[in-house]
Structure formats: structure tokens, C-alpha cells
Amino acid sequence: MTITAHTQARLLGLPGSLRLGSHSLAVLRGLQPELRPAVDLQIGDLRLPLYDEDQDGPSTPENVRVFRQAVAESDGVVITTPEYNHGIPGVLKNALDWASRPLGRSALTGKAVLVISVSPAFTGGVRAQAQANETLLAIQSRPVLGPQVVIGNVADKIKDGRLTDEPSLRFALSAIDRLIALCPAIRKAEYAHLSLS
Ligand SMILES: Cc1cc2nc3c(=O)[nH]c(=O)nc-3n(C[C@H](O)[C@H](O)[C@H](O)COP(=O)(O)O)c2cc1C
């Protein structure tokens, strides 16, 4: 995570799709240059082994440790996800299950999390969004409340691997402002003077 002297909010973006041309990834890439200068959004990778409780302990896989550390070091998390068969993709659920442990010490507990769902269909992955928020509640994360960011017809809103559709970007950015307002460290710091809208 690149942190400059002026960085006040360190966000971790997690795309719920592994494919190279992923729309979920393109949404995060489209948001990156649009954020306030004080906000840094790094994009993580959910290519993790399948959750196995036998491997969760002294022998936790190294990339899982790195993933948990990235979540812990972030001020807030932005999940962008497609909908698979009316639910969240297995890779996202798997990552959330890894992040939910160690029990009682999850890096996601108390963490502000924004879920943005996307779909080439007009429905925008709204069922996956509901399911992701349900899982986040189980982990006692702090899902961002308010208008849900669902991006329908997403394929038409992406150019050169980035979300470029202005209304979608503005809508998502206002939700990111609400996410930042939920981050305890940021609230205590100087972010307040940036006048959240
Ligand atoms: C296994 C599978 C199930 C899918 N189920 C749904 C679905 O229930 N609802 C929906 O809107 N799109 C569904 N889709 C289409 C995805 O929204 C589409 O492939 C999307 O581009 C995947 O996200 P990505 O671009 O980030 O990889 C499904 C795709 C796959 C591969």
C-alpha cells in the first residue's frame, strides 16, 4: 500500500472476480483516479486457497496472512462484486471466510466496508449485494448504509478497463465518502475538514 505524507484514508479494494477483463476490477480502476487526493485505494487479489480450518492456525497459508494484514492495515474496504447464480461468487465468500478468522480477532470486525455490485444485466447484482452485506454483519463489520451502489448494464459503462460512466462514478464516490465517515481512525484525524457531501 503506497502511503504518501498526505494520505489520510487508506482503502483496500477487493474485486470479487478473478478474471482479467473483470467489470468488478474495472470499477475499482475507474474509481482510483477520481478519489480525493487524501484517499488511497489499493486493489487486492482474492486468489486464495479454499478455506480449510485445518490450515487456519500456525500453518495459515502465506498469501492468506498477507491478505489479512492488508485488510487490517486498511481504514476501510471497498468490495466490488458480480452476482453468480443470485449470490456472491465463491471467491468472495472464501476470502470473507478467511478474513473472518481468527475467531474474535477478525481484521474485518469493526471495519467499515462498502459493497458495490455490478452486472451486465440491468439488475446490477442486487441479490449478491444483499448476500455480501449479510455475511459482513455476521463478521460484525460495519457495512455502509444508505443508497446501495448497484451498477447495472456495467459492460456499457466501461472503457479501456475502467468504469467511465459519470453518474455511476459520482454515485459510487458519494458512497465512498460515507465509507470514510465510518472509519474510526479517519473520523478522529483531519478528514473531517474535507467536508463530506
Ligand atoms: C457462474 C456464473 C453465474 C452468473 N450468475 C449471474 C446472476 O445470477 N446474475 C447476474 O446478474 N449475472 C450473472 N452472471 C453474469 C455475470 O454478472 C458476468 O459474467 C459478470 O461480468 C461477471 O463479473 P466480472 O465481469 O467482474 O467478472 C453469472 C456469470 C457466471 C460465470
XYZ file of N, CA, C and O and ligand atoms in Angstrom:
819
model
N 0.851 -1.199 0.000
C 0.000 0.000 0.000
C 0.882 1.243 0.000
O 1.730 1.396 0.888
N 0.750 2.105 -1.010
C 1.586 3.303 -1.087
C 0.966 4.399 -0.242
O -0.162 4.817 -0.489
N 1.698 4.856 0.749
C 1.135 5.902 1.608
C 2.001 7.144 1.488
O 3.197 7.100 1.761
N 1.425 8.237 1.064
C 2.177 9.480 0.972
C 1.931 10.266 2.252
O 1.059 9.922 3.061
N 2.702 11.324 2.411
C 2.560 12.152 3.614
C 1.147 12.705 3.726
O 0.669 12.990 4.815
N 0.475 12.841 2.575
C -0.847 13.462 2.602
C -1.986 12.445 2.642
O -3.140 12.808 2.697
N -1.634 11.169 2.594
C -2.684 10.159 2.602
C -3.356 10.114 3.967
O -2.691 9.952 4.980
N -4.664 10.278 3.972
C -5.372 10.220 5.247
C -6.296 9.023 5.326
O -6.688 8.619 6.397
N -6.684 8.486 4.182
C -7.559 7.318 4.187
C -6.964 6.262 3.265
O -6.755 6.502 2.082
N -6.688 5.104 3.846
C -6.125 4.002 3.064
C -7.221 2.967 2.861
O -7.630 2.306 3.815
N -7.694 2.867 1.629
C -8.777 1.930 1.336
C -8.222 0.725 0.589
O -7.295 0.848 -0.211
N -8.825 -0.423 0.865
C -8.449 -1.651 0.164
C -9.624 -2.073 -0.717
O -10.730 -2.301 -0.215
N -9.378 -2.169 -2.013
C -10.421 -2.599 -2.952
C -10.304 -4.086 -3.212
O -9.211 -4.588 -3.490
N -11.417 -4.784 -3.132
C -11.415 -6.232 -3.343
C -12.410 -6.597 -4.437
O -13.625 -6.555 -4.203
N -11.921 -6.941 -5.628
C -12.839 -7.369 -6.679
C -13.230 -8.833 -6.486
O -12.371 -9.681 -6.285
N -14.512 -9.124 -6.540
C -14.999 -10.489 -6.302
C -14.930 -11.375 -7.529
O -15.666 -12.358 -7.618
N -14.078 -11.028 -8.463
C -13.916 -11.816 -9.689
C -12.434 -11.902 -10.008
O -11.699 -10.937 -9.825
N -12.001 -13.063 -10.480
C -10.572 -13.259 -10.762
C -10.230 -12.987 -12.215
O -9.053 -12.922 -12.569
N -11.238 -12.836 -13.071
C -10.889 -12.798 -14.495
C -10.251 -11.462 -14.867
O -10.573 -10.410 -14.289
N -9.348 -11.559 -15.849
C -8.539 -10.412 -16.273
C -9.397 -9.219 -16.692
O -9.140 -8.085 -16.329
N -10.435 -9.503 -17.478
C -11.270 -8.418 -18.000
C -12.464 -8.131 -17.103
O -13.496 -7.647 -17.580
N -12.328 -8.393 -15.827
C -13.456 -8.272 -14.890
C -14.031 -6.860 -14.820
O -13.301 -5.874 -14.693
N -15.358 -6.778 -14.875
C -16.027 -5.494 -14.692
C -15.859 -4.996 -13.253
O -15.777 -3.792 -13.005
N -15.838 -5.931 -12.312
C -15.679 -5.558 -10.896
C -14.324 -4.874 -10.688
O -14.224 -3.868 -9.979
N -13.303 -5.420 -11.326
C -11.972 -4.815 -11.257
C -11.976 -3.448 -11.957
O -11.388 -2.474 -11.463
N -12.668 -3.376 -13.085
C -12.719 -2.121 -13.853
C -13.386 -1.000 -13.043
O -13.028 0.174 -13.188
N -14.334 -1.364 -12.198
C -14.987 -0.338 -11.363
C -13.970 0.254 -10.388
O -13.868 1.475 -10.233
N -13.186 -0.609 -9.759
C -12.165 -0.109 -8.817
C -11.136 0.743 -9.546
O -10.734 1.802 -9.072
N -10.737 0.281 -10.745
C -9.754 1.058 -11.523
C -10.325 2.414 -11.947
O -9.606 3.400 -12.020
N -11.604 2.440 -12.224
C -12.238 3.701 -12.608
C -12.342 4.665 -11.435
O -12.249 5.886 -11.603
N -12.506 4.108 -10.244
C -12.634 4.963 -9.051
C -11.297 5.568 -8.635
O -11.255 6.707 -8.152
N -10.229 4.813 -8.820
C -8.911 5.251 -8.305
C -8.553 6.705 -8.652
O -8.259 7.494 -7.757
N -8.614 7.099 -9.929
C -8.188 8.478 -10.239
C -9.210 9.533 -9.842
O -8.910 10.721 -9.884
N -10.408 9.106 -9.451
C -11.479 10.060 -9.124
C -11.525 10.412 -7.634
O -12.267 11.305 -7.226
N -10.747 9.692 -6.840
C -10.820 9.900 -5.384
C -10.154 11.206 -4.977
O -9.277 11.719 -5.683
N -10.556 11.720 -3.828
C -9.895 12.907 -3.288
C -8.404 12.590 -3.113
O -8.051 11.442 -2.836
N -7.547 13.605 -3.226
C -6.101 13.358 -3.129
C -5.693 12.673 -1.828
O -4.727 11.930 -1.795
N -6.454 12.891 -0.777
C -6.079 12.303 0.518
C -6.472 10.834 0.627
O -6.192 10.190 1.633
N -7.134 10.308 -0.395
C -7.618 8.924 -0.310
C -6.801 8.030 -1.242
O -6.645 8.335 -2.427
N -6.303 6.938 -0.691
C -5.527 5.983 -1.475
C -6.318 4.676 -1.555
O -6.746 4.148 -0.531
N -6.508 4.173 -2.761
C -7.235 2.910 -2.947
C -6.320 1.905 -3.632
O -6.000 2.052 -4.817
N -5.888 0.918 -2.879
C -5.083 -0.175 -3.439
C -6.013 -1.351 -3.749
O -7.009 -1.558 -3.054
N -5.661 -2.090 -4.783
C -6.529 -3.208 -5.180
C -5.880 -4.533 -4.785
O -4.728 -4.806 -5.145
N -6.622 -5.327 -4.030
C -6.118 -6.625 -3.561
C -6.508 -7.743 -4.520
O -7.173 -7.528 -5.537
N -6.076 -8.942 -4.173
C -6.313 -10.111 -5.027
C -6.910 -11.226 -4.169
O -6.353 -11.580 -3.130
N -8.034 -11.747 -4.605
C -8.716 -12.778 -3.802
C -8.381 -14.200 -4.264
O -9.126 -15.137 -3.987
N -7.247 -14.333 -4.963
C -6.827 -15.660 -5.410
C -6.201 -16.394 -4.216
O -4.999 -16.481 -4.057
N -7.051 -16.909 -3.347
C -6.615 -17.558 -2.107
C -6.994 -19.032 -2.150
O -7.922 -19.410 -2.876
N -6.305 -19.872 -1.364
C -6.729 -21.277 -1.303
C -8.128 -21.380 -0.707
O -8.585 -20.458 -0.034
N -8.768 -22.516 -0.949
C -10.091 -22.716 -0.352
C -9.952 -22.787 1.165
O -8.992 -23.380 1.687
N -10.908 -22.165 1.843
C -10.828 -22.146 3.303
C -10.791 -23.576 3.864
O -11.598 -24.427 3.482
N -9.851 -23.796 4.768
C -9.718 -25.104 5.399
C -9.345 -24.841 6.855
O -8.257 -24.333 7.143
N -10.235 -25.169 7.754
C -9.995 -24.862 9.171
C -8.734 -25.565 9.687
O -8.070 -25.060 10.597
N -8.404 -26.707 9.077
C -7.178 -27.408 9.489
C -5.927 -26.599 9.152
O -4.871 -26.797 9.747
N -6.051 -25.729 8.142
C -4.890 -24.914 7.724
C -4.893 -23.545 8.387
O -4.062 -22.698 8.092
N -5.893 -23.304 9.233
C -6.047 -21.970 9.817
C -5.500 -21.982 11.233
O -6.176 -22.417 12.168
N -4.279 -21.523 11.375
C -3.588 -21.570 12.667
C -2.114 -21.353 12.387
O -1.772 -20.505 11.578
N -1.261 -22.159 13.026
C 0.179 -21.984 12.789
C 0.554 -22.161 11.316
O 1.520 -21.580 10.846
N -0.238 -22.980 10.580
C 0.125 -23.238 9.180
C -0.722 -22.434 8.193
O -0.876 -22.823 7.046
N -1.244 -21.307 8.620
C -2.039 -20.467 7.710
C -1.212 -20.125 6.473
O -0.064 -19.670 6.607
N -1.762 -20.340 5.273
C -1.000 -20.046 4.045
C -0.511 -18.595 4.025
O -1.212 -17.689 4.489
N 0.674 -18.397 3.441
C 1.322 -17.092 3.458
C 0.446 -16.034 2.763
O 0.322 -14.903 3.254
N -0.166 -16.403 1.633
C -0.959 -15.359 0.947
C -2.213 -14.986 1.744
O -2.713 -13.866 1.641
N -2.681 -15.883 2.581
C -3.807 -15.546 3.460
C -3.343 -14.568 4.541
O -4.023 -13.588 4.857
N -2.148 -14.809 5.069
C -1.595 -13.872 6.068
C -1.466 -12.475 5.473
O -1.812 -11.478 6.111
N -0.945 -12.435 4.240
C -0.748 -11.146 3.565
C -2.106 -10.465 3.355
O -2.264 -9.260 3.579
N -3.092 -11.248 2.945
C -4.439 -10.717 2.722
C -5.020 -10.161 4.027
O -5.525 -9.037 4.083
N -4.922 -10.933 5.089
C -5.457 -10.469 6.388
C -4.745 -9.191 6.846
O -5.375 -8.279 7.380
N -3.441 -9.151 6.606
C -2.659 -7.981 7.002
C -3.109 -6.747 6.221
O -3.256 -5.653 6.784
N -3.356 -6.940 4.927
C -3.802 -5.813 4.084
C -5.152 -5.291 4.576
O -5.380 -4.073 4.624
N -6.034 -6.210 4.953
C -7.341 -5.783 5.490
C -7.127 -5.024 6.796
O -7.678 -3.941 7.019
N -6.271 -5.580 7.660
C -6.035 -4.965 8.982
C -5.456 -3.559 8.845
O -5.816 -2.653 9.602
N -4.559 -3.382 7.870
C -3.878 -2.087 7.730
C -4.731 -1.043 7.025
O -4.378 0.133 7.006
N -5.817 -1.479 6.415
C -6.661 -0.513 5.700
C -7.594 0.193 6.683
O -7.917 -0.330 7.754
N -8.002 1.404 6.292
C -9.001 2.121 7.099
C -10.408 1.654 6.751
O -11.320 1.739 7.570
N -10.570 1.197 5.535
C -11.881 0.734 5.087
C -11.719 -0.116 3.833
O -10.681 -0.072 3.171
N -12.741 -0.887 3.529
C -12.669 -1.833 2.415
C -13.790 -1.532 1.418
O -14.920 -1.217 1.814
N -13.431 -1.602 0.126
C -14.438 -1.447 -0.936
C -14.499 -2.759 -1.707
O -13.533 -3.132 -2.380
N -15.600 -3.466 -1.571
C -15.786 -4.721 -2.303
C -16.586 -4.415 -3.563
O -17.646 -3.783 -3.486
N -16.081 -4.838 -4.706
C -16.887 -4.756 -5.920
C -17.145 -6.192 -6.364
O -16.202 -6.984 -6.440
N -18.366 -6.518 -6.623
C -18.651 -7.934 -6.888
C -19.711 -8.160 -7.957
O -20.690 -7.427 -8.024
N -19.492 -9.203 -8.764
C -20.586 -9.643 -9.620
C -21.556 -10.513 -8.819
O -21.284 -10.831 -7.647
N -22.623 -10.889 -9.467
C -23.574 -11.845 -8.878
C -23.407 -13.148 -9.641
O -23.410 -13.146 -10.869
N -23.243 -14.228 -8.904
C -23.181 -15.553 -9.531
C -24.386 -16.344 -9.027
O -24.500 -16.599 -7.822
N -25.249 -16.725 -9.937
C -26.416 -17.541 -9.568
C -27.142 -16.975 -8.348
O -27.412 -17.668 -7.369
N -27.417 -15.682 -8.441
C -28.184 -14.943 -7.423
C -27.481 -14.858 -6.076
O -28.119 -14.615 -5.052
N -26.175 -15.058 -6.067
C -25.445 -14.951 -4.809
C -24.076 -14.344 -5.045
O -23.781 -13.872 -6.146
N -23.240 -14.363 -3.998
C -21.886 -13.841 -4.193
C -20.996 -14.950 -4.751
O -21.198 -16.129 -4.451
N -20.015 -14.584 -5.564
C -19.103 -15.593 -6.111
C -18.364 -16.320 -4.988
O -18.078 -15.738 -3.928
N -18.041 -17.582 -5.251
C -17.314 -18.377 -4.264
C -16.010 -17.723 -3.831
O -15.637 -17.790 -2.655
N -15.296 -17.066 -4.771
C -14.003 -16.470 -4.386
C -14.183 -15.379 -3.335
O -13.344 -15.231 -2.444
N -15.266 -14.648 -3.431
C -15.503 -13.582 -2.447
C -15.896 -14.177 -1.100
O -15.380 -13.792 -0.049
N -16.796 -15.154 -1.125
C -17.215 -15.792 0.131
C -16.014 -16.446 0.810
O -15.824 -16.354 2.032
N -15.190 -17.100 -0.023
C -13.992 -17.754 0.506
C -13.067 -16.746 1.188
O -12.581 -16.970 2.296
N -12.870 -15.599 0.539
C -11.991 -14.569 1.107
C -12.590 -14.004 2.393
O -11.869 -13.763 3.376
N -13.899 -13.804 2.403
C -14.536 -13.280 3.614
C -14.430 -14.302 4.750
O -14.249 -13.933 5.912
N -14.531 -15.578 4.414
C -14.386 -16.614 5.452
C -12.968 -16.599 6.041
O -12.804 -16.654 7.265
N -11.949 -16.492 5.170
C -10.572 -16.379 5.691
C -10.445 -15.132 6.566
O -9.877 -15.162 7.656
N -10.988 -14.010 6.070
C -10.826 -12.742 6.798
C -11.610 -12.736 8.108
O -11.320 -11.948 9.005
N -12.608 -13.621 8.214
C -13.454 -13.628 9.419
C -12.744 -14.249 10.622
O -13.237 -14.180 11.748
N -11.612 -14.886 10.385
C -10.869 -15.570 11.450
C -9.527 -14.895 11.681
O -9.069 -14.171 10.809
N -8.827 -15.070 12.758
C -9.169 -15.898 13.908
C -10.445 -15.404 14.607
O -10.690 -14.193 14.678
N -11.206 -16.349 15.100
C -12.472 -16.044 15.750
C -12.265 -15.016 16.866
O -11.387 -15.172 17.717
N -13.031 -13.941 16.780
C -12.939 -12.887 17.800
C -11.830 -11.879 17.517
O -11.737 -10.854 18.168
N -10.975 -12.184 16.521
C -9.872 -11.261 16.201
C -9.817 -10.985 14.706
O -8.755 -10.729 14.141
N -10.985 -11.041 14.047
C -11.022 -10.813 12.602
C -10.660 -9.373 12.266
O -11.132 -8.430 12.912
N -9.834 -9.225 11.227
C -9.457 -7.873 10.770
C -10.669 -7.124 10.227
O -10.633 -5.903 10.082
N -11.723 -7.859 9.928
C -12.922 -7.201 9.374
C -13.905 -6.744 10.445
O -14.806 -5.956 10.167
N -13.733 -7.250 11.656
C -14.656 -6.845 12.719
C -14.461 -5.366 13.044
O -13.334 -4.923 13.284
N -15.543 -4.623 12.969
C -15.478 -3.187 13.223
C -15.007 -2.376 12.032
O -14.987 -1.149 12.070
N -14.617 -3.070 10.954
C -14.096 -2.381 9.762
C -15.249 -1.880 8.899
O -16.234 -2.589 8.689
N -15.109 -0.657 8.418
C -16.118 -0.109 7.501
C -15.946 -0.744 6.126
O -14.832 -0.808 5.611
N -17.036 -1.237 5.583
C -16.970 -1.928 4.289
C -18.098 -1.441 3.378
O -19.272 -1.419 3.769
N -17.717 -1.053 2.176
C -18.696 -0.671 1.156
C -18.769 -1.785 0.122
O -17.742 -2.257 -0.356
N -19.985 -2.204 -0.200
C -20.167 -3.211 -1.250
C -20.780 -2.533 -2.476
O -21.799 -1.842 -2.364
N -20.136 -2.745 -3.605
C -20.666 -2.254 -4.886
C -20.888 -3.492 -5.740
O -19.962 -4.277 -5.949
N -22.117 -3.692 -6.203
C -22.360 -4.852 -7.057
C -22.512 -4.402 -8.505
O -22.969 -3.291 -8.774
N -22.101 -5.278 -9.405
C -22.144 -4.950 -10.833
C -22.737 -6.123 -11.602
O -22.634 -7.272 -11.171
N -23.343 -5.791 -12.721
C -23.824 -6.848 -13.604
C -24.025 -6.302 -15.012
O -24.421 -5.144 -15.163
N -23.764 -7.140 -16.010
C -24.122 -6.729 -17.373
C -25.641 -6.637 -17.528
O -26.136 -5.997 -18.451
N -26.382 -7.257 -16.613
C -27.846 -7.180 -16.640
C -28.304 -5.903 -15.929
O -27.544 -5.313 -15.159
N -29.523 -5.494 -16.155
C -29.997 -4.249 -15.540
C -30.173 -4.386 -14.035
O -30.227 -3.398 -13.311
N -30.249 -5.633 -13.533
C -30.467 -5.871 -12.104
C -29.259 -5.483 -11.236
O -29.390 -5.342 -10.017
N -28.084 -5.332 -11.828
C -26.934 -4.778 -11.113
C -26.383 -5.648 -9.990
O -25.631 -5.167 -9.151
N -26.750 -6.921 -9.971
C -26.204 -7.808 -8.933
C -26.745 -7.527 -7.547
O -26.088 -7.778 -6.537
N -27.977 -7.029 -7.492
C -28.534 -6.579 -6.214
C -28.672 -7.716 -5.195
O -28.519 -7.509 -3.990
N -28.884 -8.947 -5.697
C -29.022 -10.077 -4.755
C -27.669 -10.426 -4.145
O -27.571 -10.767 -2.957
N -26.609 -10.301 -4.937
C -25.256 -10.541 -4.393
C -24.922 -9.478 -3.350
O -24.283 -9.758 -2.332
N -25.355 -8.268 -3.610
C -25.089 -7.186 -2.665
C -25.718 -7.496 -1.306
O -25.087 -7.357 -0.258
N -26.968 -7.938 -1.319
C -27.663 -8.250 -0.069
C -26.939 -9.382 0.657
O -26.756 -9.340 1.885
N -26.511 -10.377 -0.122
C -25.839 -11.524 0.495
C -24.490 -11.123 1.099
O -24.129 -11.578 2.192
N -23.756 -10.272 0.393
C -22.453 -9.823 0.917
C -22.660 -9.067 2.225
O -21.933 -9.287 3.208
N -23.639 -8.198 2.258
C -23.886 -7.425 3.483
C -24.282 -8.335 4.641
O -23.902 -8.096 5.790
N -25.039 -9.386 4.344
C -25.438 -10.358 5.375
C -24.196 -11.021 5.983
O -24.069 -11.139 7.212
N -23.268 -11.424 5.136
C -22.030 -12.054 5.623
C -21.217 -11.056 6.444
O -20.666 -11.390 7.500
N -21.172 -9.802 5.980
C -20.405 -8.778 6.706
C -20.999 -8.529 8.089
O -20.272 -8.267 9.056
N -22.309 -8.638 8.192
C -22.946 -8.469 9.502
C -22.537 -9.600 10.441
O -22.307 -9.387 11.628
N -22.435 -10.818 9.887
C -22.021 -11.967 10.712
C -20.619 -11.758 11.265
O -20.295 -12.198 12.372
N -19.785 -11.067 10.484
C -18.389 -10.814 10.906
C -18.314 -9.552 11.774
O -17.254 -9.196 12.266
N -19.448 -8.905 11.942
C -19.525 -7.650 12.705
C -18.680 -6.543 12.094
O -18.036 -5.756 12.788
N -18.685 -6.524 10.746
C -18.117 -5.375 10.039
C -19.143 -4.264 10.107
O -20.253 -4.442 10.614
N -18.768 -3.129 9.524
C -19.707 -2.006 9.509
C -20.060 -1.686 8.062
O -19.408 -0.840 7.436
N -21.066 -2.366 7.507
C -21.443 -2.091 6.121
C -21.947 -0.648 5.983
O -22.589 -0.127 6.897
N -21.599 -0.032 4.874
C -22.032 1.348 4.641
C -23.536 1.358 4.377
O -24.034 0.614 3.529
N -24.230 2.184 5.131
C -25.682 2.272 4.980
C -26.020 3.333 3.931
O -25.154 4.056 3.474
N -27.283 3.401 3.590
C -27.708 4.411 2.619
C -27.941 3.790 1.258
O -28.006 2.564 1.146
N -28.087 4.616 0.238
C -28.389 4.079 -1.097
C -27.340 3.039 -1.516
O -26.139 3.292 -1.382
N -27.811 1.875 -1.953
C -26.870 0.826 -2.341
C -26.342 1.103 -3.740
O -27.111 1.453 -4.632
N -25.043 0.920 -3.899
C -24.451 1.150 -5.222
C -24.522 -0.156 -6.022
O -23.764 -1.091 -5.778
N -25.481 -0.206 -6.920
C -25.595 -1.338 -7.837
C -25.416 -0.769 -9.243
O -26.051 0.232 -9.579
N -24.520 -1.362 -9.990
C -24.235 -0.830 -11.330
C -24.727 -1.839 -12.363
O -24.099 -2.870 -12.604
N -25.880 -1.535 -12.920
C -26.456 -2.384 -13.963
C -25.881 -2.018 -15.319
O -25.260 -0.964 -15.481
N -26.091 -2.891 -16.297
C -25.582 -2.676 -17.666
C -24.118 -2.239 -17.643
O -23.698 -1.355 -18.398
N -23.357 -2.842 -16.767
C -21.993 -2.354 -16.483
C -21.082 -2.421 -17.710
O -20.185 -1.577 -17.860
N -21.334 -3.397 -18.580
C -20.444 -3.542 -19.745
C -20.451 -2.280 -20.608
O -19.438 -1.940 -21.228
N -21.583 -1.582 -20.628
C -21.685 -0.362 -21.452
C -21.039 0.845 -20.770
O -20.979 1.932 -21.345
N -20.603 0.679 -19.528
C -20.129 1.825 -18.735
C -18.615 1.784 -18.520
O -18.075 2.551 -17.732
N -17.982 0.857 -19.211
C -16.534 0.658 -19.036
C -15.813 0.915 -20.351
O -16.270 0.469 -21.404
N -14.716 1.649 -20.250
C -13.856 1.840 -21.439
C -12.415 1.568 -21.028
O -11.969 2.046 -19.984
N -11.697 0.833 -21.855
C -10.280 0.532 -21.616
C -10.037 0.037 -20.186
O -9.100 0.480 -19.507
N -10.897 -0.846 -19.734
C -10.683 -1.488 -18.426
C -11.003 -0.623 -17.227
O -10.615 -0.953 -16.105
N -11.711 0.496 -17.444
C -12.069 1.379 -16.319
C -13.522 1.813 -16.426
O -13.991 2.126 -17.532
N -14.174 1.907 -15.286
C -15.511 2.498 -15.257
C -15.376 3.977 -15.636
O -14.589 4.709 -15.033
N -16.154 4.400 -16.631
C -16.052 5.806 -17.063
C -17.403 6.521 -16.982
O -17.465 7.722 -17.194
N -18.454 5.771 -16.705
C -19.800 6.362 -16.681
C -19.926 7.359 -15.519
O -19.830 6.966 -14.334
N -20.118 8.616 -15.863
C -20.104 9.688 -14.847
C -21.131 9.489 -13.739
O -20.784 9.568 -12.555
N -22.424 9.247 -14.059
C -23.398 9.075 -12.970
C -23.021 7.927 -12.028
O -23.142 8.059 -10.803
N -22.518 6.826 -12.588
C -22.127 5.686 -11.724
C -20.945 6.073 -10.851
O -20.890 5.741 -9.657
N -19.977 6.786 -11.433
C -18.803 7.201 -10.656
C -19.215 8.130 -9.522
O -18.790 7.961 -8.377
N -20.060 9.121 -9.831
C -20.480 10.094 -8.791
C -21.215 9.371 -7.664
O -21.026 9.654 -6.484
N -22.112 8.454 -8.046
C -22.901 7.702 -7.062
C -21.976 6.879 -6.158
O -22.103 6.889 -4.916
N -21.013 6.207 -6.774
C -20.073 5.379 -6.002
C -19.187 6.256 -5.118
O -18.899 5.909 -3.968
N -18.775 7.408 -5.630
C -17.902 8.291 -4.839
C -18.627 8.845 -3.620
O -18.022 9.026 -2.561
N -19.920 9.101 -3.749
C -20.641 9.601 -2.568
C -20.746 8.492 -1.519
O -20.696 8.751 -0.310
N -20.834 7.242 -1.975
C -20.841 6.121 -1.016
C -19.464 5.973 -0.375
O -19.357 5.629 0.810
N -18.407 6.249 -1.120
C -17.056 6.176 -0.539
C -16.891 7.270 0.519
O -16.254 7.057 1.554
N -17.482 8.414 0.309
C -17.468 9.443 1.361
C -18.164 8.929 2.625
O -17.701 9.165 3.744
N -19.273 8.208 2.443
C -19.969 7.654 3.620
C -19.122 6.569 4.280
O -19.115 6.417 5.495
N -18.396 5.804 3.456
C -17.485 4.783 3.991
C -16.415 5.448 4.857
O -16.150 5.017 5.988
N -15.822 6.497 4.343
C -14.732 7.166 5.068
C -15.248 7.779 6.370
O -14.571 7.739 7.396
N -16.464 8.275 6.317
C -17.041 8.854 7.539
C -17.219 7.794 8.630
O -17.294 8.118 9.810
N -17.279 6.525 8.209
C -17.453 5.423 9.178
C -16.133 4.927 9.763
O -16.133 4.152 10.709
N -15.014 5.312 9.142
C -13.712 4.794 9.594
C -13.301 5.515 10.872
O -13.072 6.726 10.836
N -13.176 4.820 11.993
C -12.905 5.490 13.272
C -11.631 6.316 13.250
O -11.612 7.460 13.694
N -10.549 5.765 12.669
C -9.269 6.482 12.680
C -9.384 7.777 11.881
O -8.804 8.794 12.242
N -10.127 7.720 10.797
C -10.245 8.892 9.924
C -11.098 9.953 10.599
O -10.814 11.137 10.537
N -12.150 9.468 11.268
C -13.029 10.439 11.945
C -12.235 11.261 12.943
O -12.407 12.461 13.065
N -11.313 10.586 13.640
C -10.520 11.278 14.648
C -9.469 12.170 13.993
O -9.021 13.144 14.555
N -9.046 11.820 12.801
C -7.997 12.576 12.121
C -8.585 13.782 11.396
O -9.679 14.244 11.717
N -7.857 14.236 10.390
C -8.211 15.529 9.798
C -9.174 15.430 8.629
O -9.393 16.413 7.944
N -9.702 14.243 8.372
C -10.511 14.107 7.169
C -11.752 14.983 7.217
O -12.246 15.442 6.188
N -12.231 15.250 8.414
C -13.483 15.992 8.575
C -13.469 17.324 7.827
O -14.487 17.734 7.263
N -12.312 17.958 7.761
C -12.293 19.280 7.135
C -12.495 19.207 5.621
O -12.682 20.213 4.964
N -12.477 17.996 5.086
C -12.689 17.869 3.637
C -14.163 17.963 3.281
O -14.542 17.764 2.135
N -15.014 18.250 4.239
C -16.456 18.452 4.073
C -17.102 17.382 3.210
O -17.233 17.505 2.007
N -17.466 16.290 3.890
C -18.124 15.185 3.201
C -19.491 15.621 2.715
O -20.212 16.282 3.430
N -19.794 15.215 1.500
C -21.113 15.585 0.982
C -22.082 14.433 1.163
O -21.678 13.317 1.321
C -21.358 -18.817 -12.923
C -21.991 -17.514 -13.311
C -23.217 -17.182 -12.773
C -23.790 -15.946 -13.090
N -24.972 -15.585 -12.492
C -25.426 -14.319 -12.641
C -26.541 -13.868 -11.870
O -27.129 -14.568 -11.096
N -26.916 -12.568 -12.024
C -26.268 -11.710 -12.873
O -26.635 -10.543 -12.934
N -25.215 -12.119 -13.621
C -24.783 -13.413 -13.520
N -23.691 -13.834 -14.231
C -23.061 -12.913 -15.186
C -22.016 -12.067 -14.508
O -22.660 -10.958 -13.914
C -21.000 -11.600 -15.542
O -20.320 -12.696 -16.079
C -20.027 -10.600 -14.940
O -19.360 -9.951 -15.984
C -19.016 -11.259 -14.031
O -18.325 -10.271 -13.298
P -16.878 -9.749 -13.711
O -17.053 -9.011 -15.020
O -16.445 -8.871 -12.605
O -16.001 -10.961 -13.918
C -23.128 -15.063 -13.972
C -21.886 -15.437 -14.512
C -21.328 -16.638 -14.180
C -19.963 -17.007 -14.753
